[in-house]
Amino acid sequence: MTEKERNDFFYVCSLIEYIARQTKNKRGVIVKALGREGIEKQLYDAEVNHCLSFEQVGDEVIEQYKIFEGDFDTITDCKYTVPGFMDIGKLYSIMIEDCAEPGKEVDELIHIFSSFISDEISEFQTDIYYQNPSYLECSYQAGYLLD
């Protein structure tokens, strides 16, 4: 993966996390709403969009893809400091780079965000986010949280 591709995936993963928080949806819901074509468009536009605010781009994506308000809110009642959406975006981009076969990064993005590990990472009342990325990747590949 080139440095530009890394930056684009980091941006798009952060955008997905941002939109999910704004609309109170699971991250897989956002990925499903965008679809493969929408994700590829966001990756293509990332180099330009990263100069804009996440609020502006997020609002445009929410409107364009008709993403409605959900009920997956793991932030409002969280007793602990919630990691920033870009921190989570970075984690996802690392997982994609580490787990994807070359040329299959978009497929891996869709799969990771749609898997159980995404919901686990988003549960900010636990320490899952703070675990070593290798542990998260191995758990994701196993299909369950490893002991």
Coordinates of C-alpha atoms in Angstrom, one line a residue, residues 91 94-95 98-99 108 112 115-117 121 131-147:
L91 CA -7.0 1.6 14.2
I94 CA -4.0 -0.4 10.4
M95 CA -6.2 -3.5 10.6
D98 CA -2.4 -5.7 8.0
C99 CA -5.3 -8.1 7.1
E108 CA -11.3 -5.9 3.8
I112 CA -14.0 -5.5 9.1
S115 CA -17.9 -7.9 11.5
F116 CA -18.3 -8.4 15.3
I117 CA -15.0 -6.7 16.0
I121 CA -14.3 -1.7 19.3
Q131 CA -5.8 -3.6 23.1
N132 CA -2.9 -4.3 20.9
P133 CA -3.9 -4.1 17.2
S134 CA -2.4 -7.6 16.7
Y135 CA -4.8 -9.0 19.3
L136 CA -7.7 -7.3 17.6
E137 CA -6.6 -8.6 14.2
C138 CA -6.2 -12.1 15.5
S139 CA -9.6 -12.0 17.2
Y140 CA -11.2 -10.6 14.0
Q141 CA -9.7 -13.4 12.0
A142 CA -10.8 -16.0 14.5
G143 CA -14.3 -14.6 14.6
Y144 CA -14.4 -14.0 18.3
L145 CA -12.5 -12.3 21.1
L146 CA -9.6 -14.4 22.0
D147 CA -8.8 -15.1 25.7

